[in-house]
Amino acid sequence: MSRLPTLITPELQERYTPVGRIVALVGCAVSIAAPFLPWAWSGDALDNMTIAGYPSPLQMIALVLAAIIGGLLIASWLIKPDRLPWRIGWIRGAKAGTFWLLLYIALILVSIAVELGGLVNVVYGGWIALVGAVLVFGGTRFLVPERQPTLASAVAKPWIEILAIVALMAVALFGTAFALNHDDGGSFVSFLAAAGGFIAILFRTGVMSWLTGVSERHRKVLILAAFVVAFLFPFTQNGSDANMSIATQILIFAATAMGLNMVVGLAGLLDLGYVAFLGAGAFTAAVLSRSAFSTVNFHPPFIVVVLISGCVAATLGLLIGSPTLRVSGDYLAIVTLAFGEIFRITMINLDGQAGPNLTNGSNGIPAIPDLSILGFDFGKPHVVFGITLGRFSNYFFLLLFLLALVILVFVRLNASRIGRGWVAIREDERAAEAMGVNVFGLKLFAFAGGAFLAGVAGSVKAHVDVSVTPDQYVFLTSAFLLAAIVLGGMGTVLGVLVGSVLLNLLPEKLRFVADYRLLLFGLLLIIMMRFRPEGLVANQRRQLEFHEEDEELVERVQEELDETGEMREATR
């Protein structure tokens, strides 16, 4: 793994470790005290940082982050490594957290300056917080980090591990609700930096490795907790449809990306026209709906519409895949890109003039009515436990159920012989064919299966969006779907979910830089490809593929594999 060059040599670290620890602890004390001072001249910036003695929520986050870093530094000083059965990365975690603390405070000060019209509006408390963060960051540079943590093999009592999963899910729920309820762009970006700091500390101390092991031992509890957290999310929005509309689009995007992940992440087929399958499902559902602009007089129940939409998209996948999957690499990418454009133009031409009147051409099919399943009207608000759930909250629950089914299909296929065949094709197509793998058949199945999942997602999207037009399904959407998989981590479920959330949430919260959103997105991808090409949430195989030269990573992964094997043997 590539590392940034440093001017602080090991000799300097060893010589100035005591001084560095003192400087870092002083910086932590300053950073903890600074939130009790005013940071901004006016309360119009961020969340009102003008009152002395009463920290705002964003100031409290800085205080907590600084307190955690200080606790790690004190623990590394007082607790001897031989007193614990496992190695914990006290200094590693502190060093990782200091960077994010400095970034967090710097972003807050910049936001205050931008929103109030200059750095003159940053008062003394903000500058003291910045000085404290600089002291912490500089002091920890002289501390020598410990060996790699070994918490991955730590096993606690089952009730403690289950409690840890519940606590983690609760933090994720309230953290997400807190972030979404901040419409201010500066607050949102600053919160992301703070969240990055907490996550970096978990990784560098080894706690995340322990949580990974806990998740493996209590997989059913983790899945249940995640589902409960997602189910409770609409109840944290006080009946607001603003954030729930974003949440529904994220779930639609994630369900669609999961199908593309089957094609790209597992089978290794580069598809740049995948949005056509999503559009096929949406147009099929729109045509079969009871809209006044529908062009056919056939309106089956919604469950039938979902199946028809998926089958139509899968048929298109078979039609485009049969003649084109004989090619691979760049040629396949060009063919699928052309197919995406052909689909959009075809939908425009089905207007009754250039072709049969099926989609109303570029006008599409508007006024698609809301779903009504078993007497439940998704378009009307409902009161549950005294909380009003609006239209998008209703669709959120339906999409949550749909996403659960899509993930189940993906996971089961990935663990089957079919999934192993896809991975073999992705790694080396010729070797897989020589070993008897039906390369063309599995490729075609991946294409059709991924198209089916996209068509199912599109059938719900048509009712959520109320209207369907050809201009909604352009190449840029395919590019974003592919970017979500690459950014999150190809071949993984959690990676696709993370990538989908980031690529849908960030544009909505960064409207204050609307002219530069694509530029920032491009820079983010460049940084990711440079420092973490395997994605944010990558499996060990792909991580080793991209970082074969990193001996420390290879040794750590080998240790984790050995420890996992020993735990499995012990539990038999």
XYZ file of N, CA and C in Angstrom, residues 361-472:
336
model
N -43.319 8.764 -27.076
C -42.108 9.446 -27.518
C -41.359 10.133 -26.400
N -40.854 11.317 -26.689
C -40.049 12.055 -25.706
C -40.883 12.556 -24.532
N -42.200 12.607 -24.685
C -43.066 13.040 -23.584
C -43.189 11.978 -22.510
N -42.963 10.714 -22.870
C -43.033 9.641 -21.890
C -44.451 9.396 -21.400
N -44.546 8.788 -20.251
C -45.846 8.449 -19.649
C -45.919 9.122 -18.285
N -46.631 10.241 -18.176
C -46.764 10.925 -16.877
C -47.995 10.433 -16.118
N -48.234 11.041 -14.968
C -49.424 10.798 -14.144
C -49.603 9.326 -13.806
N -48.500 8.652 -13.475
C -48.591 7.251 -13.062
C -49.157 7.222 -11.645
N -50.245 6.523 -11.418
C -50.874 6.558 -10.090
C -50.034 5.820 -9.053
N -50.254 6.166 -7.796
C -49.561 5.484 -6.708
C -50.076 4.056 -6.574
N -49.231 3.226 -6.017
C -49.595 1.826 -5.837
C -50.639 1.682 -4.742
N -51.441 0.638 -4.871
C -52.400 0.271 -3.837
C -52.376 -1.248 -3.737
N -51.761 -1.746 -2.672
C -51.588 -3.184 -2.491
C -52.371 -3.620 -1.262
N -53.334 -4.542 -1.467
C -54.166 -5.065 -0.377
C -54.863 -3.935 0.394
N -55.292 -2.924 -0.346
C -56.002 -1.812 0.258
C -55.115 -0.736 0.857
N -53.784 -0.936 0.821
C -52.860 0.063 1.380
C -52.451 1.024 0.276
N -52.830 2.282 0.405
C -52.520 3.307 -0.590
C -51.173 3.934 -0.259
N -50.206 3.730 -1.151
C -48.860 4.252 -0.914
C -48.787 5.766 -1.095
N -49.782 6.362 -1.679
C -49.749 7.801 -1.910
C -50.283 8.628 -0.765
N -50.911 7.991 0.220
C -51.508 8.729 1.326
C -50.641 8.595 2.579
N -50.561 9.654 3.396
C -49.805 9.554 4.661
C -50.525 8.665 5.664
N -49.777 7.996 6.495
C -50.331 7.120 7.530
C -49.655 7.449 8.850
N -50.404 7.397 9.916
C -49.880 7.692 11.252
C -49.602 6.375 11.967
N -48.335 6.190 12.373
C -47.903 4.981 13.080
C -47.176 5.420 14.345
N -47.654 4.966 15.499
C -47.054 5.334 16.780
C -46.981 6.848 16.962
N -47.985 7.540 16.440
C -48.030 8.984 16.587
C -47.137 9.742 15.625
N -46.473 9.044 14.716
C -45.576 9.679 13.749
C -46.178 9.537 12.358
N -46.258 10.639 11.638
C -46.833 10.622 10.292
C -45.789 10.141 9.285
N -46.148 9.116 8.550
C -45.280 8.591 7.490
C -45.897 8.982 6.155
N -45.154 9.764 5.390
C -45.663 10.274 4.125
C -45.507 9.285 2.985
N -45.728 9.798 1.790
C -45.712 8.969 0.582
C -44.370 8.272 0.380
N -43.283 9.008 0.507
C -41.964 8.412 0.260
C -41.593 7.406 1.357
N -42.096 7.616 2.559
C -41.847 6.635 3.610
C -42.532 5.310 3.283
N -43.739 5.389 2.718
C -44.439 4.162 2.320
C -43.650 3.395 1.270
N -43.172 4.120 0.270
C -42.374 3.454 -0.770
C -41.031 2.979 -0.225
N -40.525 3.657 0.782
C -39.260 3.244 1.388
C -39.365 1.832 1.951
N -40.461 1.530 2.634
C -40.638 0.191 3.196
C -40.748 -0.861 2.096
N -41.456 -0.531 1.016
C -41.567 -1.469 -0.105
C -40.198 -1.704 -0.741
N -39.445 -0.633 -0.942
C -38.120 -0.758 -1.554
C -37.146 -1.483 -0.628
N -37.317 -1.305 0.660
C -36.468 -2.013 1.611
C -36.681 -3.527 1.491
N -37.940 -3.926 1.364
C -38.249 -5.342 1.157
C -37.680 -5.832 -0.168
N -37.803 -5.013 -1.210
C -37.261 -5.377 -2.523
C -35.744 -5.522 -2.471
N -35.062 -4.570 -1.816
C -33.612 -4.633 -1.719
C -33.162 -5.872 -0.946
N -33.918 -6.227 0.094
C -33.581 -7.439 0.853
C -33.646 -8.672 -0.042
N -34.659 -8.753 -0.903
C -34.760 -9.881 -1.820
C -33.621 -9.886 -2.830
N -33.264 -8.700 -3.344
C -32.163 -8.604 -4.309
C -30.848 -9.032 -3.667
N -30.607 -8.584 -2.442
C -29.378 -8.971 -1.740
C -29.365 -10.472 -1.489
N -30.517 -11.031 -1.134
C -30.591 -12.477 -0.905
C -30.232 -13.246 -2.175
N -30.772 -12.812 -3.302
C -30.452 -13.465 -4.576
C -28.963 -13.344 -4.881
N -28.412 -12.149 -4.687
C -26.994 -11.927 -4.979
C -26.111 -12.801 -4.097
N -26.403 -12.832 -2.805
C -25.570 -13.592 -1.871
C -25.638 -15.087 -2.164
N -26.837 -15.589 -2.415
C -26.978 -17.017 -2.686
C -26.285 -17.411 -3.983
N -26.409 -16.585 -5.002
C -25.715 -16.881 -6.260
C -24.204 -16.804 -6.088
N -23.746 -15.832 -5.320
C -22.308 -15.666 -5.099
C -21.718 -16.878 -4.381
N -22.490 -17.491 -3.483
C -21.990 -18.631 -2.720
C -22.200 -19.960 -3.437
N -22.826 -19.947 -4.598
C -23.129 -21.182 -5.315
C -22.037 -21.513 -6.325
N -22.222 -22.631 -7.032
C -21.289 -22.997 -8.102
C -21.300 -21.957 -9.205
N -22.464 -21.360 -9.425
C -22.552 -20.318 -10.456
C -21.658 -19.143 -10.092
N -21.713 -18.724 -8.820
C -20.870 -17.609 -8.384
C -19.398 -17.929 -8.499
N -19.006 -19.135 -8.135
C -17.598 -19.532 -8.272
C -17.176 -19.565 -9.740
N -18.127 -19.960 -10.591
C -17.825 -19.933 -12.022
C -17.632 -18.528 -12.528
N -18.458 -17.586 -12.058
C -18.284 -16.180 -12.460
C -16.924 -15.642 -12.022
N -16.549 -15.956 -10.783
C -15.250 -15.479 -10.290
C -14.114 -16.075 -11.109
N -14.238 -17.343 -11.484
C -13.206 -17.976 -12.307
C -13.105 -17.297 -13.668
N -14.245 -16.948 -14.248
C -14.234 -16.237 -15.531
C -13.598 -14.867 -15.383
N -13.908 -14.193 -14.297
C -13.333 -12.865 -14.058
C -11.826 -12.934 -13.897
N -11.338 -13.941 -13.202
C -9.898 -14.040 -12.953
C -9.137 -14.420 -14.213
N -9.612 -15.451 -14.924
C -8.926 -15.910 -16.139
C -9.931 -16.702 -16.965
N -10.442 -16.078 -17.997
C -11.491 -16.707 -18.785
C -11.001 -17.961 -19.493
N -9.796 -17.910 -20.030
C -9.265 -19.069 -20.759
C -9.027 -20.245 -19.815
N -8.483 -19.969 -18.647
C -8.249 -21.038 -17.679
C -9.572 -21.645 -17.214
N -10.581 -20.790 -17.011
C -11.887 -21.295 -16.590
C -12.490 -22.198 -17.664
N -12.372 -21.802 -18.924
C -12.901 -22.624 -20.004
C -12.158 -23.942 -20.116
N -10.843 -23.901 -19.897
C -10.053 -25.126 -19.949
C -10.428 -26.093 -18.823
N -10.915 -25.560 -17.697
C -11.310 -26.399 -16.569
C -12.757 -26.883 -16.669
N -13.401 -26.596 -17.801
C -14.752 -27.094 -18.017
C -15.865 -26.153 -17.649
N -15.565 -24.919 -17.350
C -16.607 -23.940 -17.007
C -17.307 -23.492 -18.288
N -18.619 -23.494 -18.272
C -19.413 -23.034 -19.415
C -19.369 -21.505 -19.454
N -18.329 -20.982 -20.071
C -18.061 -19.545 -20.025
C -19.203 -18.747 -20.643
N -19.604 -19.095 -21.852
C -20.637 -18.301 -22.524
C -21.965 -18.398 -21.785
N -22.327 -19.589 -21.331
C -23.590 -19.756 -20.621
C -23.646 -18.959 -19.334
N -22.562 -18.966 -18.570
C -22.530 -18.218 -17.309
C -22.512 -16.714 -17.561
N -21.815 -16.297 -18.607
C -21.832 -14.876 -18.969
C -23.256 -14.425 -19.306
N -23.924 -15.237 -20.118
C -25.281 -14.888 -20.529
C -26.227 -14.883 -19.333
N -26.031 -15.826 -18.423
C -26.879 -15.862 -17.229
C -26.646 -14.628 -16.361
N -25.378 -14.200 -16.222
C -25.079 -12.992 -15.450
C -25.734 -11.772 -16.084
N -25.672 -11.695 -17.408
C -26.260 -10.559 -18.106
C -27.771 -10.534 -17.919
N -28.414 -11.698 -18.113
C -29.871 -11.762 -17.992
C -30.309 -11.601 -16.543
N -29.589 -12.222 -15.614
C -29.945 -12.103 -14.198
C -29.815 -10.684 -13.689
N -28.721 -10.009 -14.041
C -28.555 -8.614 -13.649
C -29.614 -7.726 -14.267
N -29.981 -8.008 -15.531
C -31.028 -7.232 -16.194
C -32.375 -7.441 -15.514
N -32.659 -8.657 -15.071
C -33.921 -8.937 -14.390
C -34.036 -8.109 -13.106
N -32.963 -8.075 -12.316
C -32.994 -7.299 -11.072
C -33.179 -5.810 -11.355
N -32.533 -5.318 -12.409
C -32.701 -3.906 -12.769
C -34.127 -3.626 -13.217
N -34.728 -4.559 -13.967
C -36.102 -4.375 -14.398
C -37.079 -4.344 -13.244
N -36.858 -5.177 -12.244
C -37.706 -5.177 -11.054
C -37.599 -3.831 -10.329
N -36.357 -3.339 -10.168
C -36.174 -2.035 -9.528
C -36.844 -0.925 -10.335
N -36.767 -1.022 -11.663
C -37.387 -0.006 -12.513
C -38.896 0.020 -12.404
N -39.519 -1.145 -12.156
C -40.977 -1.180 -12.034
C -41.464 -0.379 -10.833
N -40.697 -0.395 -9.745
C -41.060 0.406 -8.569
C -40.705 1.874 -8.807
N -39.592 2.104 -9.471
C -39.140 3.480 -9.731
C -40.182 4.261 -10.524
N -40.871 3.599 -11.443
C -41.873 4.293 -12.256
C -42.962 4.885 -11.379
N -43.402 4.155 -10.356
C -44.467 4.663 -9.480
C -43.938 5.701 -8.495
N -42.690 5.540 -8.069
C -42.104 6.526 -7.150
C -41.931 7.870 -7.853
N -41.457 7.837 -9.106
C -41.182 9.070 -9.848
C -42.429 9.671 -10.490
N -43.538 8.936 -10.528
C -44.823 9.398 -11.074
C -44.806 9.454 -12.599
N -43.683 9.703 -13.216
C -43.612 9.766 -14.680
C -42.345 9.081 -15.158
N -42.373 8.627 -16.420
C -41.218 7.970 -17.039
C -40.984 8.615 -18.394
N -39.769 9.118 -18.615
C -39.391 9.709 -19.904
C -38.055 9.141 -20.346
N -37.790 9.110 -21.655
C -36.516 8.553 -22.133
C -35.292 9.297 -21.613
N -35.433 10.603 -21.377
C -34.276 11.392 -20.943
C -33.811 11.040 -19.536
N -34.588 10.260 -18.784
C -34.156 9.843 -17.451
C -33.099 8.747 -17.514
